[in-house]
GROMACS .gro file of C-alpha atoms in nm:
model
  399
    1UNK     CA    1  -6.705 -12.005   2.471
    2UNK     CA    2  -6.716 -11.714   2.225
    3UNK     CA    3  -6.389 -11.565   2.123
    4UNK     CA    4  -6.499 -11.231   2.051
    5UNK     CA    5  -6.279 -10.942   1.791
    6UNK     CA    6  -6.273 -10.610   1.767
    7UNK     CA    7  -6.406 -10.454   1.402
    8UNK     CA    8  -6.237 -10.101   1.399
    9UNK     CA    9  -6.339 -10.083   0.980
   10UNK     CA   10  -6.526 -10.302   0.758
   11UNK     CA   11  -6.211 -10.491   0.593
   12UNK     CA   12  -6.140 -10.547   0.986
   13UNK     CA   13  -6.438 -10.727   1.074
   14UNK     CA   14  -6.409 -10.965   0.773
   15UNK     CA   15  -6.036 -11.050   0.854
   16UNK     CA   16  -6.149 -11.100   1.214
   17UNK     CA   17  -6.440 -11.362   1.083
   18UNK     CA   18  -6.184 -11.538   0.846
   19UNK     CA   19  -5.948 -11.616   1.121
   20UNK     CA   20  -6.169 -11.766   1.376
   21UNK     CA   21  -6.394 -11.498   1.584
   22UNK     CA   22  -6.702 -11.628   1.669
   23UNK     CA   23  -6.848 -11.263   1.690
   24UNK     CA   24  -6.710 -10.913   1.595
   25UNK     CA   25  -6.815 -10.598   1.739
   26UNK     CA   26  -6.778 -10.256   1.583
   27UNK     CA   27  -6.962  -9.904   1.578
   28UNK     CA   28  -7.130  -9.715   1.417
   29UNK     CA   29  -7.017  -9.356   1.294
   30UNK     CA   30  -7.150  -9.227   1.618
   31UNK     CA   31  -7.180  -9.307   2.003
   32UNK     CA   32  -6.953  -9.580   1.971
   33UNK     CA   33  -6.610  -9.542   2.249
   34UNK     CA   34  -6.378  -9.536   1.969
   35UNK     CA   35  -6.419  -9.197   1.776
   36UNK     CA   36  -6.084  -9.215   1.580
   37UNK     CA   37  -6.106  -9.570   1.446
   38UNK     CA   38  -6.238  -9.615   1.089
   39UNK     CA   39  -6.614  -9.718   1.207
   40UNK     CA   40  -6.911  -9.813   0.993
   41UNK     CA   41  -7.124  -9.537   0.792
   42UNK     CA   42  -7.470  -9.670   0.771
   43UNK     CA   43  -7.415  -9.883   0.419
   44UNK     CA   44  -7.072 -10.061   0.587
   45UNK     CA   45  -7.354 -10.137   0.866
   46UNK     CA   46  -7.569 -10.314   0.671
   47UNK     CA   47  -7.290 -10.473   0.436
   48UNK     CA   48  -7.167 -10.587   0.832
   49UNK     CA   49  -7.504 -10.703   0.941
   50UNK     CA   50  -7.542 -10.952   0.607
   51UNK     CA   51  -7.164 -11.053   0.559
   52UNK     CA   52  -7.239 -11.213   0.960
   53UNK     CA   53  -7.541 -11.327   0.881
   54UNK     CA   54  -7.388 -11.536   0.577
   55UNK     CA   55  -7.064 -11.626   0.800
   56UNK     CA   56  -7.278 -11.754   1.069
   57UNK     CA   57  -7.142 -11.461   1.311
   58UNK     CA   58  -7.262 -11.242   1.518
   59UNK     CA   59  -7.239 -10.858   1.552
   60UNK     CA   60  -7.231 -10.596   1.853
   61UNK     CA   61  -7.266 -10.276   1.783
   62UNK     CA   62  -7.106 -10.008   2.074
   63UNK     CA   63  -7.350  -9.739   2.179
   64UNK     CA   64  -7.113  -9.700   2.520
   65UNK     CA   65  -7.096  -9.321   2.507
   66UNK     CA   66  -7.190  -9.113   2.814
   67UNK     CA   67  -7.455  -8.944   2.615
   68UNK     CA   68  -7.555  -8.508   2.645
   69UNK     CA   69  -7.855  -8.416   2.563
   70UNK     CA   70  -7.812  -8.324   2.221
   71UNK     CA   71  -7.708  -8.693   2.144
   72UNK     CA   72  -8.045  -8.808   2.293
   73UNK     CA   73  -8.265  -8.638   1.996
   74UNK     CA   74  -8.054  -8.854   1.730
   75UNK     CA   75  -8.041  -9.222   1.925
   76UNK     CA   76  -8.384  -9.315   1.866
   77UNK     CA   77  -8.374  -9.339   1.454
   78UNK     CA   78  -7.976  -9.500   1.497
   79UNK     CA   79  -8.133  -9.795   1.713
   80UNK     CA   80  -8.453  -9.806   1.493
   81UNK     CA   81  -8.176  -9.873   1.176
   82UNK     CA   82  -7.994 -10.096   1.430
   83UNK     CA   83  -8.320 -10.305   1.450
   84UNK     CA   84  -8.356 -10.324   1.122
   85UNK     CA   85  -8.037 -10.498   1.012
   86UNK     CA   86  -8.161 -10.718   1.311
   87UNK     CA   87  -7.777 -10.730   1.450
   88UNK     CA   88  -7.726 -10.960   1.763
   89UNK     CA   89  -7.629 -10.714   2.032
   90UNK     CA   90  -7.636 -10.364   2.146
   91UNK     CA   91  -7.313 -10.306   2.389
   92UNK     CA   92  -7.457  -9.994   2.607
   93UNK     CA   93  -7.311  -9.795   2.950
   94UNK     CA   94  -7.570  -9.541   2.979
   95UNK     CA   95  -7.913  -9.670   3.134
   96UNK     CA   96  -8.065  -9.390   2.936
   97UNK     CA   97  -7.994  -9.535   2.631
   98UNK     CA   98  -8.059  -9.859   2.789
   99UNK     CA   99  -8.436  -9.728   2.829
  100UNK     CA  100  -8.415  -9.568   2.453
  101UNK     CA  101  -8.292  -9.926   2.326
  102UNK     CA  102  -8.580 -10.123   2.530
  103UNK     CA  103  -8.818  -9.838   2.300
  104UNK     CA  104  -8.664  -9.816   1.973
  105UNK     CA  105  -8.486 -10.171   1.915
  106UNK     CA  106  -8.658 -10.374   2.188
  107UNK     CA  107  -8.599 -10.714   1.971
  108UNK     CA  108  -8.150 -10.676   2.008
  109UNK     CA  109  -8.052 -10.817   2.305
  110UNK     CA  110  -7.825 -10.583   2.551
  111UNK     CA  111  -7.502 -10.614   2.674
  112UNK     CA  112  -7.367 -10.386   2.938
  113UNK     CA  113  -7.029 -10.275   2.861
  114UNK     CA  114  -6.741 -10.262   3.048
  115UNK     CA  115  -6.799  -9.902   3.119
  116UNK     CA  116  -7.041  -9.965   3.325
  117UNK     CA  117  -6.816 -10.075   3.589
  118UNK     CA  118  -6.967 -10.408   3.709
  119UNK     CA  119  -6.787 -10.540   3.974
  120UNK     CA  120  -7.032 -10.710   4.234
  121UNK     CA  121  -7.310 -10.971   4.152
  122UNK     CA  122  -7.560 -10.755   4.302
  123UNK     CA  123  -7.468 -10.495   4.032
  124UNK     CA  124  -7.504 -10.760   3.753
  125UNK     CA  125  -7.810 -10.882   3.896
  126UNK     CA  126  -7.968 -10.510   3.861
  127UNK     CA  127  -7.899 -10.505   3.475
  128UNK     CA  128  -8.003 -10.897   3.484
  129UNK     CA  129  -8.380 -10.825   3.604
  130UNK     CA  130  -8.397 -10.521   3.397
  131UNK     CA  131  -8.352 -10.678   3.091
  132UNK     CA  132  -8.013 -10.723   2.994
  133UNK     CA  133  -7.873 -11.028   2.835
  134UNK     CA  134  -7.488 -11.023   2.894
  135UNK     CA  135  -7.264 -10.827   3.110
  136UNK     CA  136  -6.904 -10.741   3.033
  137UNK     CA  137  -6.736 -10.748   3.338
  138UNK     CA  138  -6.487 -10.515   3.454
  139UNK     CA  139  -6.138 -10.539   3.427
  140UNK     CA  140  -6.086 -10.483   3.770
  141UNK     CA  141  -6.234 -10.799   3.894
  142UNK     CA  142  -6.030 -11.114   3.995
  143UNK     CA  143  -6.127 -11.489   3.894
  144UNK     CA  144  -6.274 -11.562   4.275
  145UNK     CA  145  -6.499 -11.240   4.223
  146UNK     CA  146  -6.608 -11.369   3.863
  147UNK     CA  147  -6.664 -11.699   3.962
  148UNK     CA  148  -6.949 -11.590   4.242
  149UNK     CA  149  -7.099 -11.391   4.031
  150UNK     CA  150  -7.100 -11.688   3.787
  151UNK     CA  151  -7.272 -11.909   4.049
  152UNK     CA  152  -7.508 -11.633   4.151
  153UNK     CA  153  -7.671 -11.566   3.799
  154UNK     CA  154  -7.600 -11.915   3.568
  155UNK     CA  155  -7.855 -11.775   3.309
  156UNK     CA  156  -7.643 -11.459   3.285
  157UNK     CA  157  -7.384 -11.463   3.020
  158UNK     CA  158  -7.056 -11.325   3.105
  159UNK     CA  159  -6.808 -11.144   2.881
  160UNK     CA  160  -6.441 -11.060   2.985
  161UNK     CA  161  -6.154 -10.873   2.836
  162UNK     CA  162  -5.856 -11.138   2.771
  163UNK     CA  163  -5.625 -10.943   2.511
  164UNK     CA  164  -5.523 -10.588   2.481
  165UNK     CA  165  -5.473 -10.225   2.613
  166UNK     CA  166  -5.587 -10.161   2.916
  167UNK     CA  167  -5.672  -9.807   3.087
  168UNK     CA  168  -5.527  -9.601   3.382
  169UNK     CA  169  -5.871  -9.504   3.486
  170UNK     CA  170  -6.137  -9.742   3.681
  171UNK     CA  171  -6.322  -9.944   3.378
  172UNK     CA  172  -6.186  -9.662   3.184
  173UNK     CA  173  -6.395  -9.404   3.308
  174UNK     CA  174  -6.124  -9.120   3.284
  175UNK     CA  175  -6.120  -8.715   3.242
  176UNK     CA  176  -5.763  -8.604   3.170
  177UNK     CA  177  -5.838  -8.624   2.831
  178UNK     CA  178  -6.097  -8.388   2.818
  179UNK     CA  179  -5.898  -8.202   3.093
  180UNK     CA  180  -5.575  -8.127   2.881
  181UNK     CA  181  -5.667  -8.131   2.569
  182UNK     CA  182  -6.058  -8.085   2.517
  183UNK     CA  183  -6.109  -8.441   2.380
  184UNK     CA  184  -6.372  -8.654   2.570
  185UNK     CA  185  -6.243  -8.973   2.683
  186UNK     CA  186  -6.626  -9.100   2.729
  187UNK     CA  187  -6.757  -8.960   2.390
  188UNK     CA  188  -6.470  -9.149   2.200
  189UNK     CA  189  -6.231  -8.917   2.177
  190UNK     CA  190  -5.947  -8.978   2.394
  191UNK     CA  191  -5.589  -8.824   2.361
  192UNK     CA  192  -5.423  -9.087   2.561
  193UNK     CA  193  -5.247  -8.836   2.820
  194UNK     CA  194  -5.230  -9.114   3.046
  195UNK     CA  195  -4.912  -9.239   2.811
  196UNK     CA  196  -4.739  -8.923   2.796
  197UNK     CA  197  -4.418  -8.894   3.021
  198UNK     CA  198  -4.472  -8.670   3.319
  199UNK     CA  199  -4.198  -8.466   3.480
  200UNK     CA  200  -4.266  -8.233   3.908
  201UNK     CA  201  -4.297  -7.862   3.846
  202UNK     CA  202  -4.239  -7.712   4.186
  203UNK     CA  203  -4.464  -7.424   4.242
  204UNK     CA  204  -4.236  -7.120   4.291
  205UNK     CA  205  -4.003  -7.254   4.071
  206UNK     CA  206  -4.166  -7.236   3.696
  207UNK     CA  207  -4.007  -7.378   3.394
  208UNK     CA  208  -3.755  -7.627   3.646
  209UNK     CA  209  -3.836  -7.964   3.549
  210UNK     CA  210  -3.793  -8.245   3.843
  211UNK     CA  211  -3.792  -8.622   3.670
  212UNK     CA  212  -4.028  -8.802   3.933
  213UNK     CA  213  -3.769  -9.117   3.859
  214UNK     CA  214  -3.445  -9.083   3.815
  215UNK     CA  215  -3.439  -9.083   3.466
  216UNK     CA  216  -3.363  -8.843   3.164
  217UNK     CA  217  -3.700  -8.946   3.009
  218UNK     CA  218  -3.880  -8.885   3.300
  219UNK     CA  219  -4.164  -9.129   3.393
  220UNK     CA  220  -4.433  -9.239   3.286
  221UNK     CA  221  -4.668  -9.262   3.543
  222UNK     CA  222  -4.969  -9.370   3.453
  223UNK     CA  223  -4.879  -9.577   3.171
  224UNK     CA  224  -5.065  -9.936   3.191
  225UNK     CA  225  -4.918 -10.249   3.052
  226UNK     CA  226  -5.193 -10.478   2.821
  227UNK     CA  227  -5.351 -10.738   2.944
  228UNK     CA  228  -5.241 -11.078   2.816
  229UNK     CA  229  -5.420 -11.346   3.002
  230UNK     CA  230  -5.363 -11.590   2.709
  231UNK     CA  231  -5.229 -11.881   3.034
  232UNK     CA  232  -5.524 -11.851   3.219
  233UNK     CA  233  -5.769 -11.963   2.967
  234UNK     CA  234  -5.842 -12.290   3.097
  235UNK     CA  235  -5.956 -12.109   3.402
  236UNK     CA  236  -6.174 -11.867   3.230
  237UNK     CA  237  -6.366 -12.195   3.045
  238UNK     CA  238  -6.390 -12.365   3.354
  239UNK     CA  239  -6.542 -12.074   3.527
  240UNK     CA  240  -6.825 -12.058   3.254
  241UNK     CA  241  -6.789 -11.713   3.115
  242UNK     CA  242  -6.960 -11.740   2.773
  243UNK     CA  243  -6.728 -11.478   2.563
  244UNK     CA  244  -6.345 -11.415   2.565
  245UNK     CA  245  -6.304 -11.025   2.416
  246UNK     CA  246  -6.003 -10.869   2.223
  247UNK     CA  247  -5.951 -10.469   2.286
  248UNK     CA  248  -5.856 -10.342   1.974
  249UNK     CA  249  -6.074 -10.166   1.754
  250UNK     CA  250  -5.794  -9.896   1.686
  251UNK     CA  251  -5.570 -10.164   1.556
  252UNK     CA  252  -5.425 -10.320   1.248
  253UNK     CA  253  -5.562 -10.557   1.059
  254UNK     CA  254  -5.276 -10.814   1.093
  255UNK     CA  255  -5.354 -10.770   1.454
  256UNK     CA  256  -5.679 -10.857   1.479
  257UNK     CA  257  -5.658 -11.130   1.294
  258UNK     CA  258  -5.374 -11.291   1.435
  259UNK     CA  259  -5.517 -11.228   1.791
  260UNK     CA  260  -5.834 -11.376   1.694
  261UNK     CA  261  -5.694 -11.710   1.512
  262UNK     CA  262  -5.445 -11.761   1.821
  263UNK     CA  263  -5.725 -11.726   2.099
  264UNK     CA  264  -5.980 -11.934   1.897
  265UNK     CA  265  -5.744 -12.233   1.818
  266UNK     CA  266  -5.706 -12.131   2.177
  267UNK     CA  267  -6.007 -12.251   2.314
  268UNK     CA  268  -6.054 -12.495   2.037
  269UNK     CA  269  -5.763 -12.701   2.232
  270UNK     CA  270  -5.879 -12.633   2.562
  271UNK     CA  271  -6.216 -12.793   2.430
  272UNK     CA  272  -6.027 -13.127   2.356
  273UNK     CA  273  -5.818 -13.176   2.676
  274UNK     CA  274  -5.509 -13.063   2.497
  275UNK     CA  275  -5.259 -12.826   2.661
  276UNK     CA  276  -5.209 -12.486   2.537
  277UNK     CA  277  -4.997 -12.461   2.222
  278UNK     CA  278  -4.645 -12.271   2.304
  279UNK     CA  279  -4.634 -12.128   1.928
  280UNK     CA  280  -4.967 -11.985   1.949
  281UNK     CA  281  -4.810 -11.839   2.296
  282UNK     CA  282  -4.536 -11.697   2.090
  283UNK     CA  283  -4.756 -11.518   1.856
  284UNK     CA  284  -4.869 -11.283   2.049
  285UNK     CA  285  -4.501 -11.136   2.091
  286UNK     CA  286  -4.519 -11.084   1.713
  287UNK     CA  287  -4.779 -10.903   1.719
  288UNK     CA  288  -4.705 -10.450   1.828
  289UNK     CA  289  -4.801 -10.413   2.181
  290UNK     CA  290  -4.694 -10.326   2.513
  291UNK     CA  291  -4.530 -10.523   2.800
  292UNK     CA  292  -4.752 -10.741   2.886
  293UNK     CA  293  -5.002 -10.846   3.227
  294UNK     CA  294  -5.242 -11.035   3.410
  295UNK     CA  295  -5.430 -10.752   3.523
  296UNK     CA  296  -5.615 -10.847   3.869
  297UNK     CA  297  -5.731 -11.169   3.742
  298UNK     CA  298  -5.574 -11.338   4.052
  299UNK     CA  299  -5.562 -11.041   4.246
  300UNK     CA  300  -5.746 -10.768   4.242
  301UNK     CA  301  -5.501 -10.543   4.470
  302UNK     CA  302  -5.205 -10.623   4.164
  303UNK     CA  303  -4.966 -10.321   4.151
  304UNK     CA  304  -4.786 -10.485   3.862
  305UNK     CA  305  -5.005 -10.340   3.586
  306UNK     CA  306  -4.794 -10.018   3.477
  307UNK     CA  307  -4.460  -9.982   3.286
  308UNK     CA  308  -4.276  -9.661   3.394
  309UNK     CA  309  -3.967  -9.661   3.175
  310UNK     CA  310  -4.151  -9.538   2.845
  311UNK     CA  311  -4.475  -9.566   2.651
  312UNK     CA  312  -4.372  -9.722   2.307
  313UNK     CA  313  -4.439 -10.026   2.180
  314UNK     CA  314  -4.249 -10.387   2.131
  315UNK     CA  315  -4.270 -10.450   1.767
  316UNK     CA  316  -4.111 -10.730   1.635
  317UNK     CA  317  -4.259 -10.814   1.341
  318UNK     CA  318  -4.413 -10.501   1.059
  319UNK     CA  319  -4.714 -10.570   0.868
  320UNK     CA  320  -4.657 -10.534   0.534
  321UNK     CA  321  -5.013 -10.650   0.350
  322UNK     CA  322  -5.288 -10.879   0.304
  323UNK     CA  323  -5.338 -11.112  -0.046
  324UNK     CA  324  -5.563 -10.926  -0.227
  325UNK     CA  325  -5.494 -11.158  -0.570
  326UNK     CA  326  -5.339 -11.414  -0.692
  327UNK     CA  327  -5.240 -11.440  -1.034
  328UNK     CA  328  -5.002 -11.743  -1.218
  329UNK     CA  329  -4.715 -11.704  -0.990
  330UNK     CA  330  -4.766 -11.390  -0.824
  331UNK     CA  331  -4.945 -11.191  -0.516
  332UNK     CA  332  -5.084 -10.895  -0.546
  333UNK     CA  333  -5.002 -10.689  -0.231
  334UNK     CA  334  -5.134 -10.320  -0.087
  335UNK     CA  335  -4.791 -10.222   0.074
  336UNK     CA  336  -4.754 -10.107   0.416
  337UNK     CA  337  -4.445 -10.111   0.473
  338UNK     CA  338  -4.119 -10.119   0.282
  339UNK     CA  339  -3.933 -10.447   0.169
  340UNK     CA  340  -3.681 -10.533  -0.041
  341UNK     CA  341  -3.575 -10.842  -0.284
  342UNK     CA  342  -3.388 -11.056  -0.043
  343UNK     CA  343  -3.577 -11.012   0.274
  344UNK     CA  344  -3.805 -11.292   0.398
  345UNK     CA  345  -4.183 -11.253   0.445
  346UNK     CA  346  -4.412 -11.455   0.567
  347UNK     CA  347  -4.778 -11.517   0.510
  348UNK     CA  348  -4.985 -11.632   0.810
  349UNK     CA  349  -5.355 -11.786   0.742
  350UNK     CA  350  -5.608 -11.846   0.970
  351UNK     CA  351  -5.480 -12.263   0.992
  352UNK     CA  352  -5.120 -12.162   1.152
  353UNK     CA  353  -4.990 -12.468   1.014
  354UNK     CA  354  -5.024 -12.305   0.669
  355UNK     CA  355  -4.807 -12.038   0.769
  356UNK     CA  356  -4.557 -12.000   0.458
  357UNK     CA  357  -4.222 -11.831   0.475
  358UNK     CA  358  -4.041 -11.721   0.159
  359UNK     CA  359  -3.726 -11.493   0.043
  360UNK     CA  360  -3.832 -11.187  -0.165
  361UNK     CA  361  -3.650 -11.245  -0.570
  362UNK     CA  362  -3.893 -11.023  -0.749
  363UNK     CA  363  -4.124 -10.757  -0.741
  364UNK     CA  364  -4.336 -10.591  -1.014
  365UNK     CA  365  -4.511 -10.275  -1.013
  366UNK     CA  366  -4.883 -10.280  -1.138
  367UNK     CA  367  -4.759 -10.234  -1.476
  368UNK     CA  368  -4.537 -10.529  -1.442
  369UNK     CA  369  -4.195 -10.292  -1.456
  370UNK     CA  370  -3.956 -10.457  -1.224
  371UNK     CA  371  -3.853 -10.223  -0.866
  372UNK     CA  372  -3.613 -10.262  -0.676
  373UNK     CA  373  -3.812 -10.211  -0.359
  374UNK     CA  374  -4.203 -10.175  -0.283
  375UNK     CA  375  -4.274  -9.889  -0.092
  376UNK     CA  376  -4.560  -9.793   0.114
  377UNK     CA  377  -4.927  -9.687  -0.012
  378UNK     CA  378  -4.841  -9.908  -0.323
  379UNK     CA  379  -5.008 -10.230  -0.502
  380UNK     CA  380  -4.707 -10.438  -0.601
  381UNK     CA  381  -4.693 -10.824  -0.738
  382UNK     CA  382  -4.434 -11.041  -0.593
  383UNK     CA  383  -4.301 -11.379  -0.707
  384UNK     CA  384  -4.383 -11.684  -0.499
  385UNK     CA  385  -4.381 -12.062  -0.581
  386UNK     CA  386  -4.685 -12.194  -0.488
  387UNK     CA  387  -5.065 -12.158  -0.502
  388UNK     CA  388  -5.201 -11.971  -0.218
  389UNK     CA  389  -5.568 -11.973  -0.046
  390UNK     CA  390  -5.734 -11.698   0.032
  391UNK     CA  391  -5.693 -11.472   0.358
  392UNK     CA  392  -5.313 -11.460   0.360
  393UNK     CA  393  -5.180 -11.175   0.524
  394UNK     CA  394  -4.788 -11.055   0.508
  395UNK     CA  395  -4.471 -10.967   0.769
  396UNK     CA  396  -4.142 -10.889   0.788
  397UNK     CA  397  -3.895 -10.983   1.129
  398UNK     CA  398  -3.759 -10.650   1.240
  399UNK     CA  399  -3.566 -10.776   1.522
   0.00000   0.00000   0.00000
């Protein structure tokens, strides 16, 4: 089973390959879901489409936008470069483009993404017999549902969501976005409204503000928990679903790869009859993110998927930087957030039993002045006392 990470930047998808994923996907600069994310410009594409290649990895590229007319005249020469990087997979909502990527790239296989809203085998078996290789299922679907379809296509593969946010809106086909504050939601662009906190305005009574809990916050309504279904993975093997997929794309770096070296050591135990490690359970509370849910993978009628006190996240841990160099004794580090001599850090690699915890005695400035703190949007060089591999990447406990 494929344990498959989001690529929201180029120094993403590399992380995401050196601490386990079996695939990445990522998008291009346009007609990808994720408009605000760092995306790949047509050189980062290619740079993608060979670092893979030499990784033995494979890349999806999103072209999931609900396409106007105007995008129509540019998709054919984007999936004509997209063929010629030869990258593994086309992820694709839109049967229009479907029929422009059957013309222009008609040697990438197709997956239908979860915006397609595939939630009957019937459905699946539509996109099946018109040429599609892999279906992403929708969130919405329960483990009975997934199973049938299973059984009623084996030749099918099967992708679900396991890990991350998860939309208000069915399959995350949502307008309030575009609605209050011009930003399309299915070109890429979405505002989030759905996390804001809502208060009842009572028509002939303007500017009086009625909390729709009773609470000084007010509530939040519509605000979804993420899906977690880290438990259930021994489920999701034996039901024969051929990829495991991280939301994310929006995320940091730290996150990806930590999501993607917990779910692949994951499976890798699941593989050998051994029960699920607890401490890769408890990574995934160190990671930022929002209470956390099954979703409607054992039932689909669930009304335990949104958190109405607030919208923030739990963060308990603060990513502070990835190894970039190591020279004699010390690490070079791009800061991202502030530490101190005295606090501890710790470095997690893509082995978890090579995680490394250590107390801050000295940092250096590029120059090698001694600071008395490294601040943010800095390089800095800190001691440590021992030789390091590569892919180490740095936090801080903040609570």
């Amino acid at each position: 089973m494929e344990v498959l990470s989001p690529a929201g930047n180029l120094q993403k998808l590399k992380y995401a390959v050196y601490f386990g994923a079996d695939a990445v996907y990522a998008g291009g600069s346009e007609f990808g879901l994720r408009a605000n994310c760092g995306n790949l410009n047509k050189n980062e594409l290619h740079q993608a489409a060979s670092f893979c290649r030499e990784q033995n990895r494979n890349l999806y590229i999103t072209v999931n936008i609900f396409p106007r007319n105007d995008d129509l005249k540019k998709l054919p020469e984007y999936l004509s470069y997209l063929q010629e990087l030869k990258v593994d997979g086309l992820i694709i909502s839109d049967p229009g483009i479907f029929r422009l990527a059957r013309e222009f790239a008609p040697e990438i296989p197709i997956h239908i993404s979860t915006q397609a809203n595939v939630t009957s085998w019937k459905s699946a078996q539509f996109w099946y017999e018109s040429g599609a290789k892999r279906i992403v299922l929708a969130r919405e679907l329960g483990i009975t549902e997934i199973i049938e379809i299973r059984e009623k296509l084996p030749d099918l593969e099967l992708e679900i969501f396991v890990h991350g946010a998860m939309c208000m809106a069915y399959s995350g086909r949502c307008l309030l976005s575009s609605f209050l504050n011009n930003r399309s939601a299915n070109s890429g662009d979405c505002s989030q409204p759905c996390r804001w906190s809502y208060n009842l305005v009572e028509e002939t009574r303007p500017g009086e503000f009625f909390p729709l809990e009773q609470d000084k916050r007010g509530s939040y309504i519509m605000n979804s928990k993420d899906l977690c279904l880290f438990d259930r993975l021994p489920e999701i093997v034996a039901a024969g679903i051929d990829s495991i997929k991280i939301e994310g794309r929006m995320k940091s770096l730290y996150y990806v790869a930590n999501l993607s070296r917990v779910y692949k050591h994951a499976v890798q135990s699941i593989r050998h009859n051994q029960p699920l490690d607890q401490n890769l359970r408890k990574e995934l509370d160190k990671i930022s993110h929002r209470h956390y849910t099954q979703g409607f993978f054992s039932d689909p009628t669930n009304q335990d998927t949104l958190f109405h006190n607030n919208s923030s996240y739990l963060r308990n841990y603060q990513f502070i930087g990835e190894i970039i160099r190591q020279e004699n004794n010390y690490i070079e580090i791009p800061v991202k957030a502030k530490f101190v001599p005295g606090d501890e850090l710790e470095i997690i690699f893509p082995d978890p039993s090579q995680d490394y915890c250590f107390t801050v005695e000295k940092i250096l400035s590029q120059e090698n002045e001694p600071l008395i703190k490294a601040n943010p949007n800095t390089i800095v060089k800190v001691l440590v006392d021992k030789k390091f591999g590569e892919a180490g990447i740095i936090r801080k406990k903040v609570c």
